[in-house]
């Protein structure tokens, strides 16, 4: 039976805006208060997803969250009609309104951690939604994320869904953005690399001093237990606190893996040599560790261009390709490095550039936009087929975006009651297109 790594990209939501909510994410902070273009953002994401499907990849989409999140605002004490809740929040606590209008679920790498059936003791694909407790605007996502994942991967014969981890800083979990799976073939047992920023229960452990470490060792260990991953199939490695303090808020901003390739910056990790030796010991195939030196690409250039927030995919012909944002092409040092990479004889043979600037300006590149799910042919057939990208779905979703999305949105527009109606109308129609059922609270 054939095995594949499918990519499920998060659809950009109708309230895509630049509120600068993510402390520690340099791009998010530096573009705060600019006007966004939700329609362009959604179409850029759709084009990337369709292009990967055209390359022969299995490509799906995941629905966005309901925003504005009036239910969270009501939990915070705002009352009355929907319009009154919005008006009160805008006047009394605009920062809370901004958090409850964020379209951050578009970065689906933070939606969940996924382990394939080849790695788990029960032979099922496991999903644990991330609790995202470090950021208010993301901490309100997990319940709806779980609903969407369950509607997409519904067949209990193949898919196992877990509740998100306890909502406490000790279990800060940011999902697949801090998780990489290395393997020979997608269907063979591999090694799951869990990257953490700090040990929450060890006051003497090193951690960043300027920006938060969003992933804890305790969370990563808990996910490995839930997913039934044996010790010989996982490695826990700490992200370098110094690079977190330079704006590398997730591991997928400083390293990315695919099959037997780990592409990383030399400053990415602590105890790199020892941990790489552990990976080699636990893998049953050759591993290509592709190191980018600081002299080749600085941390600043890596963060600005999102060199490591690229996707590495295996094309149907067996060759690997990097899916990079056009920002990498526009950065001289990074572009020069990528051109050189193709001459080094590594498994990476191609670089393909995509314009995802609307996402990049808010702090997320190609890798942020997708959740990887390794599956067998049989497991792929059990996925909700209405979520898989093809010509018909691409056309239908583009028409849907044209119908419902605004061309421009500034933070002040988040207080517009019409935005509630527009967003709910769009999402209700989307659940019918993707045949998800009632995954949003307003539908229940």
Short mmCIF file of C-alpha atoms in Angstrom, two decimals:
data_model
loop_
_atom_site.label_atom_id
_atom_site.label_comp_id
_atom_site.label_asym_id
_atom_site.label_seq_id
_atom_site.Cartn_x
_atom_site.Cartn_y
_atom_site.Cartn_z
CA UNK A 1 0.00 0.00 0.00
CA UNK A 2 1.26 3.46 -0.87
CA UNK A 3 1.77 6.12 1.79
CA UNK A 4 1.73 9.88 1.40
CA UNK A 5 2.24 13.05 3.36
CA UNK A 6 -0.84 15.20 2.83
CA UNK A 7 -0.87 18.92 3.53
CA UNK A 8 -4.00 20.56 4.91
CA UNK A 9 -3.84 24.33 4.58
CA UNK A 10 -5.87 26.65 6.76
CA UNK A 11 -8.27 28.83 4.81
CA UNK A 12 -7.73 32.49 5.63
CA UNK A 13 -10.74 33.83 7.53
CA UNK A 14 -12.87 36.87 6.59
CA UNK A 15 -11.47 38.94 9.49
CA UNK A 16 -7.80 38.68 8.44
CA UNK A 17 -6.24 41.80 9.96
CA UNK A 18 -3.01 43.25 11.33
CA UNK A 19 -3.55 43.95 15.02
CA UNK A 20 0.00 43.06 16.11
CA UNK A 21 -1.18 40.56 18.73
CA UNK A 22 1.78 38.19 18.78
CA UNK A 23 4.54 39.44 21.09
CA UNK A 24 7.76 37.69 20.05
CA UNK A 25 6.70 37.48 16.39
CA UNK A 26 8.67 40.29 14.75
CA UNK A 27 6.64 40.42 11.53
CA UNK A 28 3.34 40.49 13.37
CA UNK A 29 4.47 43.34 15.62
CA UNK A 30 6.17 45.41 12.94
CA UNK A 31 3.11 45.44 10.64
CA UNK A 32 0.55 46.25 13.33
CA UNK A 33 -2.22 48.67 12.34
CA UNK A 34 -1.62 48.36 8.60
CA UNK A 35 -4.62 47.71 6.35
CA UNK A 36 -5.00 44.06 5.40
CA UNK A 37 -6.66 42.54 2.37
CA UNK A 38 -8.66 39.48 3.45
CA UNK A 39 -9.69 38.64 -0.11
CA UNK A 40 -6.11 38.73 -1.42
CA UNK A 41 -4.88 36.74 1.59
CA UNK A 42 -7.45 34.00 1.06
CA UNK A 43 -6.69 33.81 -2.66
CA UNK A 44 -2.93 33.66 -2.07
CA UNK A 45 -3.47 30.73 0.28
CA UNK A 46 -5.78 28.97 -2.16
CA UNK A 47 -3.31 29.42 -5.00
CA UNK A 48 -0.50 27.86 -2.97
CA UNK A 49 -2.71 24.91 -2.04
CA UNK A 50 -3.87 24.40 -5.63
CA UNK A 51 -0.30 24.62 -6.94
CA UNK A 52 0.79 21.82 -4.61
CA UNK A 53 -2.17 19.72 -5.72
CA UNK A 54 -1.13 20.35 -9.33
CA UNK A 55 2.36 19.06 -8.47
CA UNK A 56 0.71 15.76 -7.57
CA UNK A 57 0.57 16.25 -3.81
CA UNK A 58 -2.43 15.32 -1.68
CA UNK A 59 -3.67 18.71 -0.57
CA UNK A 60 -6.61 19.55 1.65
CA UNK A 61 -8.10 22.61 3.32
CA UNK A 62 -9.22 23.29 6.88
CA UNK A 63 -11.98 25.77 7.71
CA UNK A 64 -11.17 28.95 9.68
CA UNK A 65 -12.49 29.87 13.10
CA UNK A 66 -15.66 31.88 13.69
CA UNK A 67 -14.67 35.51 14.19
CA UNK A 68 -15.58 37.83 15.85
CA UNK A 69 -15.75 35.38 18.75
CA UNK A 70 -18.74 36.83 20.59
CA UNK A 71 -18.94 33.84 22.92
CA UNK A 72 -15.53 34.66 24.39
CA UNK A 73 -16.46 38.33 24.67
CA UNK A 74 -19.59 37.37 26.62
CA UNK A 75 -17.44 35.23 28.93
CA UNK A 76 -15.47 38.42 29.58
CA UNK A 77 -18.57 40.28 30.77
CA UNK A 78 -19.89 42.05 27.69
CA UNK A 79 -23.66 41.65 27.30
CA UNK A 80 -26.63 42.46 25.12
CA UNK A 81 -27.21 41.86 21.44
CA UNK A 82 -24.33 40.85 19.19
CA UNK A 83 -23.96 44.45 18.01
CA UNK A 84 -24.02 45.75 21.59
CA UNK A 85 -21.36 43.28 22.69
CA UNK A 86 -19.15 44.44 19.83
CA UNK A 87 -19.73 48.12 20.58
CA UNK A 88 -19.04 47.71 24.32
CA UNK A 89 -15.83 45.79 23.68
CA UNK A 90 -14.61 48.35 21.16
CA UNK A 91 -15.13 51.20 23.63
CA UNK A 92 -14.10 49.55 26.89
CA UNK A 93 -11.44 46.99 25.92
CA UNK A 94 -10.33 47.27 22.29
CA UNK A 95 -7.41 44.90 22.89
CA UNK A 96 -9.86 42.16 23.88
CA UNK A 97 -11.96 42.84 20.79
CA UNK A 98 -8.87 42.59 18.61
CA UNK A 99 -7.99 39.24 20.18
CA UNK A 100 -11.49 37.92 19.56
CA UNK A 101 -11.37 38.97 15.89
CA UNK A 102 -8.01 37.44 14.98
CA UNK A 103 -7.84 35.22 11.91
CA UNK A 104 -4.78 33.44 13.33
CA UNK A 105 -6.24 29.96 12.73
CA UNK A 106 -5.02 30.39 9.14
CA UNK A 107 -1.64 29.23 10.48
CA UNK A 108 -2.66 25.61 10.72
CA UNK A 109 0.78 24.42 11.76
CA UNK A 110 -0.34 25.57 15.21
CA UNK A 111 -3.70 23.80 15.03
CA UNK A 112 -2.54 20.43 16.33
CA UNK A 113 0.20 17.84 16.58
CA UNK A 114 -0.31 14.83 14.32
CA UNK A 115 1.31 11.39 14.58
CA UNK A 116 0.82 8.84 11.81
CA UNK A 117 -0.35 5.28 12.28
CA UNK A 118 3.14 3.99 11.43
CA UNK A 119 4.47 5.48 14.69
CA UNK A 120 1.62 4.82 17.15
CA UNK A 121 1.16 1.61 19.11
CA UNK A 122 -2.53 1.32 18.20
CA UNK A 123 -1.92 1.87 14.48
CA UNK A 124 -4.12 4.98 14.24
CA UNK A 125 -3.44 8.55 13.14
CA UNK A 126 -3.51 10.69 16.30
CA UNK A 127 -4.51 14.37 16.59
CA UNK A 128 -4.09 16.63 19.64
CA UNK A 129 -5.28 20.23 19.18
CA UNK A 130 -2.80 22.78 20.51
CA UNK A 131 -3.97 24.74 23.56
CA UNK A 132 -1.99 27.87 22.50
CA UNK A 133 -2.19 29.27 26.04
CA UNK A 134 0.61 31.79 25.56
CA UNK A 135 -1.49 34.11 23.38
CA UNK A 136 -5.06 35.13 24.27
CA UNK A 137 -6.14 35.43 20.64
CA UNK A 138 -5.04 31.86 19.95
CA UNK A 139 -6.07 30.30 23.25
CA UNK A 140 -9.74 30.58 22.19
CA UNK A 141 -9.20 28.28 19.18
CA UNK A 142 -8.84 24.66 20.44
CA UNK A 143 -12.50 23.64 20.80
CA UNK A 144 -13.46 24.74 17.29
CA UNK A 145 -10.19 23.35 15.94
CA UNK A 146 -11.14 19.96 17.40
CA UNK A 147 -14.58 20.17 15.77
CA UNK A 148 -13.06 20.93 12.37
CA UNK A 149 -10.45 18.17 12.66
CA UNK A 150 -13.09 15.64 13.68
CA UNK A 151 -15.28 16.65 10.72
CA UNK A 152 -12.30 16.31 8.36
CA UNK A 153 -10.82 13.10 9.80
CA UNK A 154 -14.04 11.48 10.95
CA UNK A 155 -13.58 7.73 10.55
CA UNK A 156 -12.84 6.31 14.00
CA UNK A 157 -11.36 3.16 12.47
CA UNK A 158 -8.34 5.19 11.39
CA UNK A 159 -8.29 8.49 13.31
CA UNK A 160 -7.98 9.14 17.04
CA UNK A 161 -8.74 12.62 18.42
CA UNK A 162 -7.56 13.82 21.84
CA UNK A 163 -8.63 16.76 23.95
CA UNK A 164 -6.17 19.66 24.06
CA UNK A 165 -3.75 19.70 27.00
CA UNK A 166 -4.58 21.46 30.30
CA UNK A 167 -4.84 25.22 29.82
CA UNK A 168 -1.85 26.16 31.95
CA UNK A 169 1.57 27.59 31.14
CA UNK A 170 3.22 24.35 32.28
CA UNK A 171 1.61 22.66 29.29
CA UNK A 172 2.08 25.41 26.71
CA UNK A 173 1.55 23.64 23.40
CA UNK A 174 1.87 25.27 19.98
CA UNK A 175 1.23 22.18 17.86
CA UNK A 176 3.09 21.01 14.78
CA UNK A 177 5.09 24.25 14.54
CA UNK A 178 7.37 22.60 17.14
CA UNK A 179 7.16 19.05 15.81
CA UNK A 180 8.91 17.37 12.88
CA UNK A 181 8.77 13.76 11.80
CA UNK A 182 11.79 12.11 10.24
CA UNK A 183 11.49 8.78 8.42
CA UNK A 184 12.62 6.76 5.43
CA UNK A 185 9.28 6.17 3.75
CA UNK A 186 6.11 7.87 5.02
CA UNK A 187 4.63 4.47 5.77
CA UNK A 188 7.58 3.23 7.84
CA UNK A 189 8.02 3.94 11.53
CA UNK A 190 10.01 7.13 12.01
CA UNK A 191 11.39 9.40 14.69
CA UNK A 192 9.23 12.27 15.91
CA UNK A 193 11.29 15.31 16.83
CA UNK A 194 9.61 17.37 19.57
CA UNK A 195 11.18 20.81 19.98
CA UNK A 196 10.54 22.77 23.18
CA UNK A 197 11.50 26.22 24.41
CA UNK A 198 11.66 25.59 28.14
CA UNK A 199 11.11 23.12 30.97
CA UNK A 200 8.24 24.66 32.90
CA UNK A 201 8.71 22.62 36.06
CA UNK A 202 12.49 23.08 36.28
CA UNK A 203 13.32 26.57 37.63
CA UNK A 204 17.03 26.02 36.95
CA UNK A 205 16.66 25.16 33.26
CA UNK A 206 17.77 27.68 30.65
CA UNK A 207 15.07 29.67 28.88
CA UNK A 208 14.77 32.89 26.86
CA UNK A 209 14.78 36.20 28.72
CA UNK A 210 13.18 38.62 26.24
CA UNK A 211 10.43 36.71 24.47
CA UNK A 212 8.28 33.82 25.74
CA UNK A 213 9.08 30.18 25.10
CA UNK A 214 5.68 29.00 23.94
CA UNK A 215 6.32 25.24 23.93
CA UNK A 216 7.22 23.34 27.08
CA UNK A 217 8.98 20.02 27.41
CA UNK A 218 6.10 18.87 29.61
CA UNK A 219 3.59 19.52 26.81
CA UNK A 220 5.68 17.70 24.22
CA UNK A 221 6.07 14.68 26.50
CA UNK A 222 2.32 14.63 27.16
CA UNK A 223 1.51 14.65 23.45
CA UNK A 224 3.95 11.79 22.85
CA UNK A 225 2.19 9.78 25.57
CA UNK A 226 -1.26 10.52 24.18
CA UNK A 227 -0.16 9.49 20.70
CA UNK A 228 1.31 6.22 21.98
CA UNK A 229 4.79 7.00 20.67
CA UNK A 230 7.44 4.75 22.20
CA UNK A 231 10.70 6.18 23.55
CA UNK A 232 12.68 4.74 20.64
CA UNK A 233 10.49 6.70 18.22
CA UNK A 234 10.82 10.20 19.68
CA UNK A 235 13.52 12.73 20.48
CA UNK A 236 13.05 15.84 22.63
CA UNK A 237 15.36 18.72 21.77
CA UNK A 238 15.47 22.26 23.15
CA UNK A 239 15.33 25.27 20.88
CA UNK A 240 18.17 27.71 21.46
CA UNK A 241 16.82 30.40 23.86
CA UNK A 242 19.04 33.01 22.19
CA UNK A 243 17.25 32.62 18.85
CA UNK A 244 13.83 32.79 20.54
CA UNK A 245 14.95 36.16 21.86
CA UNK A 246 15.83 37.16 18.29
CA UNK A 247 12.27 36.56 17.07
CA UNK A 248 12.30 32.81 16.39
CA UNK A 249 9.04 32.18 18.21
CA UNK A 250 8.52 28.62 16.87
CA UNK A 251 10.88 25.90 15.74
CA UNK A 252 9.45 26.08 12.21
CA UNK A 253 11.04 29.53 11.89
CA UNK A 254 14.53 28.00 12.31
CA UNK A 255 14.29 24.40 11.01
CA UNK A 256 12.13 22.19 8.82
CA UNK A 257 12.21 18.46 8.09
CA UNK A 258 10.88 16.00 5.54
CA UNK A 259 11.48 12.24 5.42
CA UNK A 260 15.24 11.79 6.04
CA UNK A 261 16.16 15.49 5.69
CA UNK A 262 16.47 18.05 8.48
CA UNK A 263 17.16 21.56 7.17
CA UNK A 264 18.26 23.81 10.04
CA UNK A 265 20.18 26.90 11.07
CA UNK A 266 23.35 26.23 13.05
CA UNK A 267 21.95 28.26 15.99
CA UNK A 268 18.61 26.41 16.04
CA UNK A 269 19.10 24.01 18.95
CA UNK A 270 20.92 23.33 22.22
CA UNK A 271 23.10 20.22 22.52
CA UNK A 272 22.84 19.77 18.77
CA UNK A 273 25.56 17.14 18.29
CA UNK A 274 24.28 14.84 21.04
CA UNK A 275 20.68 15.11 19.92
CA UNK A 276 21.54 14.51 16.26
CA UNK A 277 23.45 11.41 17.31
CA UNK A 278 20.32 10.23 19.16
CA UNK A 279 18.29 10.75 15.99
CA UNK A 280 20.82 8.76 13.94
CA UNK A 281 20.72 5.96 16.51
CA UNK A 282 16.92 5.77 16.48
CA UNK A 283 16.49 6.07 12.71
CA UNK A 284 16.79 2.99 10.54
CA UNK A 285 17.89 4.97 7.49
CA UNK A 286 20.45 7.62 6.56
CA UNK A 287 19.66 11.14 7.76
CA UNK A 288 20.72 14.26 5.87
CA UNK A 289 21.36 17.12 8.29
CA UNK A 290 21.60 20.25 6.12
CA UNK A 291 23.15 23.02 8.21
CA UNK A 292 22.92 26.68 7.25
CA UNK A 293 25.76 28.62 8.86
CA UNK A 294 25.32 32.07 10.36
CA UNK A 295 28.00 33.28 7.94
CA UNK A 296 25.71 32.24 5.07
CA UNK A 297 22.37 33.45 6.45
CA UNK A 298 22.04 35.53 9.61
CA UNK A 299 19.24 34.94 12.10
CA UNK A 300 17.83 38.32 11.10
CA UNK A 301 17.70 37.34 7.41
CA UNK A 302 16.25 33.93 8.28
CA UNK A 303 13.43 35.56 10.27
CA UNK A 304 12.74 38.28 7.70
CA UNK A 305 12.63 35.89 4.76
CA UNK A 306 11.27 32.83 6.59
CA UNK A 307 13.88 30.62 4.95
CA UNK A 308 13.04 27.83 7.39
CA UNK A 309 9.29 28.44 7.40
CA UNK A 310 9.33 26.84 4.00
CA UNK A 311 7.84 23.47 3.21
CA UNK A 312 9.98 20.58 2.05
CA UNK A 313 7.89 18.17 0.01
CA UNK A 314 8.65 14.93 -1.82
CA UNK A 315 7.38 15.15 -5.37
CA UNK A 316 5.79 12.12 -7.08
CA UNK A 317 9.12 11.46 -8.87
CA UNK A 318 10.84 11.07 -5.50
CA UNK A 319 12.78 14.34 -5.62
CA UNK A 320 12.42 16.90 -2.84
CA UNK A 321 11.44 20.52 -3.36
CA UNK A 322 11.38 23.56 -1.08
CA UNK A 323 8.17 25.61 -1.18
CA UNK A 324 9.38 29.11 -0.29
CA UNK A 325 7.77 32.54 0.02
CA UNK A 326 8.83 35.10 -2.58
CA UNK A 327 10.40 36.97 0.35
CA UNK A 328 13.25 34.43 0.13
CA UNK A 329 13.75 35.36 -3.51
CA UNK A 330 13.88 39.06 -2.57
CA UNK A 331 16.50 38.64 0.18
CA UNK A 332 19.95 38.58 -1.50
CA UNK A 333 21.67 36.38 1.09
CA UNK A 334 18.83 33.89 1.28
CA UNK A 335 18.33 33.73 -2.49
CA UNK A 336 22.05 33.14 -2.99
CA UNK A 337 22.02 30.37 -0.39
CA UNK A 338 19.03 28.60 -1.97
CA UNK A 339 20.67 28.75 -5.40
CA UNK A 340 23.82 27.23 -3.88
CA UNK A 341 21.81 24.56 -2.04
CA UNK A 342 20.67 23.09 -5.34
CA UNK A 343 24.31 22.42 -6.28
CA UNK A 344 25.28 20.60 -3.06
CA UNK A 345 24.03 17.12 -3.95
CA UNK A 346 21.43 16.94 -1.14
CA UNK A 347 18.01 15.32 -1.67
CA UNK A 348 16.58 18.85 -2.21
CA UNK A 349 16.56 19.38 -5.99
CA UNK A 350 14.10 22.22 -6.54
CA UNK A 351 12.98 25.52 -5.01
CA UNK A 352 9.54 26.87 -5.90
CA UNK A 353 8.49 30.37 -4.84
CA UNK A 354 4.98 31.47 -3.86
CA UNK A 355 3.52 34.86 -3.03
CA UNK A 356 1.96 34.65 0.46
CA UNK A 357 2.77 38.21 1.48
CA UNK A 358 -0.55 38.83 3.24
CA UNK A 359 0.31 35.96 5.59
CA UNK A 360 4.00 36.89 5.81
CA UNK A 361 3.20 40.43 6.94
CA UNK A 362 1.31 38.96 9.88
CA UNK A 363 4.10 36.57 10.78
CA UNK A 364 3.38 33.30 8.97
CA UNK A 365 5.00 31.70 5.91
CA UNK A 366 4.20 28.61 3.81
CA UNK A 367 4.95 26.15 6.63
CA UNK A 368 2.68 28.04 9.03
CA UNK A 369 -0.21 27.65 6.62
CA UNK A 370 -0.22 23.86 6.55
CA UNK A 371 -0.76 20.85 8.80
CA UNK A 372 1.05 17.70 7.67
CA UNK A 373 -0.73 14.36 7.92
CA UNK A 374 1.11 11.22 6.80
CA UNK A 375 -1.38 8.56 5.70
CA UNK A 376 -1.80 5.34 3.77
CA UNK A 377 -4.01 5.09 0.68
CA UNK A 378 -6.73 3.57 2.82
CA UNK A 379 -6.52 6.37 5.39
CA UNK A 380 -6.64 9.00 2.65
CA UNK A 381 -9.82 7.39 1.33
CA UNK A 382 -11.35 7.76 4.83
CA UNK A 383 -10.75 11.53 4.92
CA UNK A 384 -13.71 13.84 4.21
CA UNK A 385 -13.21 13.96 0.43
CA UNK A 386 -14.96 17.33 0.15
CA UNK A 387 -11.95 18.96 1.85
CA UNK A 388 -9.41 17.71 -0.72
CA UNK A 389 -8.21 20.21 -3.31
CA UNK A 390 -9.08 19.75 -6.97
CA UNK A 391 -10.09 21.99 -9.87
CA UNK A 392 -13.73 22.08 -8.84
CA UNK A 393 -13.06 22.91 -5.18
CA UNK A 394 -10.49 25.55 -6.12
CA UNK A 395 -12.99 27.26 -8.39
CA UNK A 396 -15.80 27.03 -5.86
CA UNK A 397 -13.70 28.40 -2.99
CA UNK A 398 -12.46 31.31 -5.08
CA UNK A 399 -16.06 32.22 -5.94
CA UNK A 400 -16.91 31.90 -2.24
CA UNK A 401 -14.10 34.30 -1.32
CA UNK A 402 -15.16 36.78 -4.01
CA UNK A 403 -18.70 36.70 -2.66
CA UNK A 404 -17.98 37.14 1.05
CA UNK A 405 -14.57 38.74 1.68
CA UNK A 406 -13.58 42.38 1.92
CA UNK A 407 -10.75 43.92 -0.10
CA UNK A 408 -9.54 45.98 2.84
CA UNK A 409 -9.77 45.74 6.60
CA UNK A 410 -8.28 47.97 9.27
CA UNK A 411 -8.43 47.36 13.01
CA UNK A 412 -11.21 49.95 13.44
CA UNK A 413 -13.43 47.86 11.12
CA UNK A 414 -13.51 45.07 13.71
CA UNK A 415 -16.17 47.03 15.62
CA UNK A 416 -18.52 46.97 12.60
CA UNK A 417 -21.56 44.77 13.44
CA UNK A 418 -21.93 44.00 9.74
CA UNK A 419 -18.69 42.02 9.98
CA UNK A 420 -20.47 39.51 12.24
CA UNK A 421 -23.14 38.91 9.61
CA UNK A 422 -20.62 38.71 6.77
CA UNK A 423 -18.39 36.25 8.63
CA UNK A 424 -21.17 33.95 9.80
CA UNK A 425 -22.82 33.92 6.38
CA UNK A 426 -19.52 33.00 4.77
CA UNK A 427 -18.70 30.26 7.28
CA UNK A 428 -22.17 28.75 7.14
CA UNK A 429 -21.85 28.43 3.38
CA UNK A 430 -18.33 27.03 3.72
CA UNK A 431 -19.47 24.21 6.00
CA UNK A 432 -21.93 23.23 3.26
CA UNK A 433 -19.23 23.34 0.56
CA UNK A 434 -16.88 21.17 2.66
CA UNK A 435 -19.74 19.13 4.18
CA UNK A 436 -18.45 19.62 7.72
CA UNK A 437 -21.79 19.74 9.53
CA UNK A 438 -22.25 22.18 12.41
CA UNK A 439 -18.74 22.92 13.67
CA UNK A 440 -19.36 26.50 14.83
CA UNK A 441 -21.22 27.63 17.95
CA UNK A 442 -23.55 29.91 15.98
CA UNK A 443 -24.74 26.84 14.06
CA UNK A 444 -25.67 24.84 17.15
#
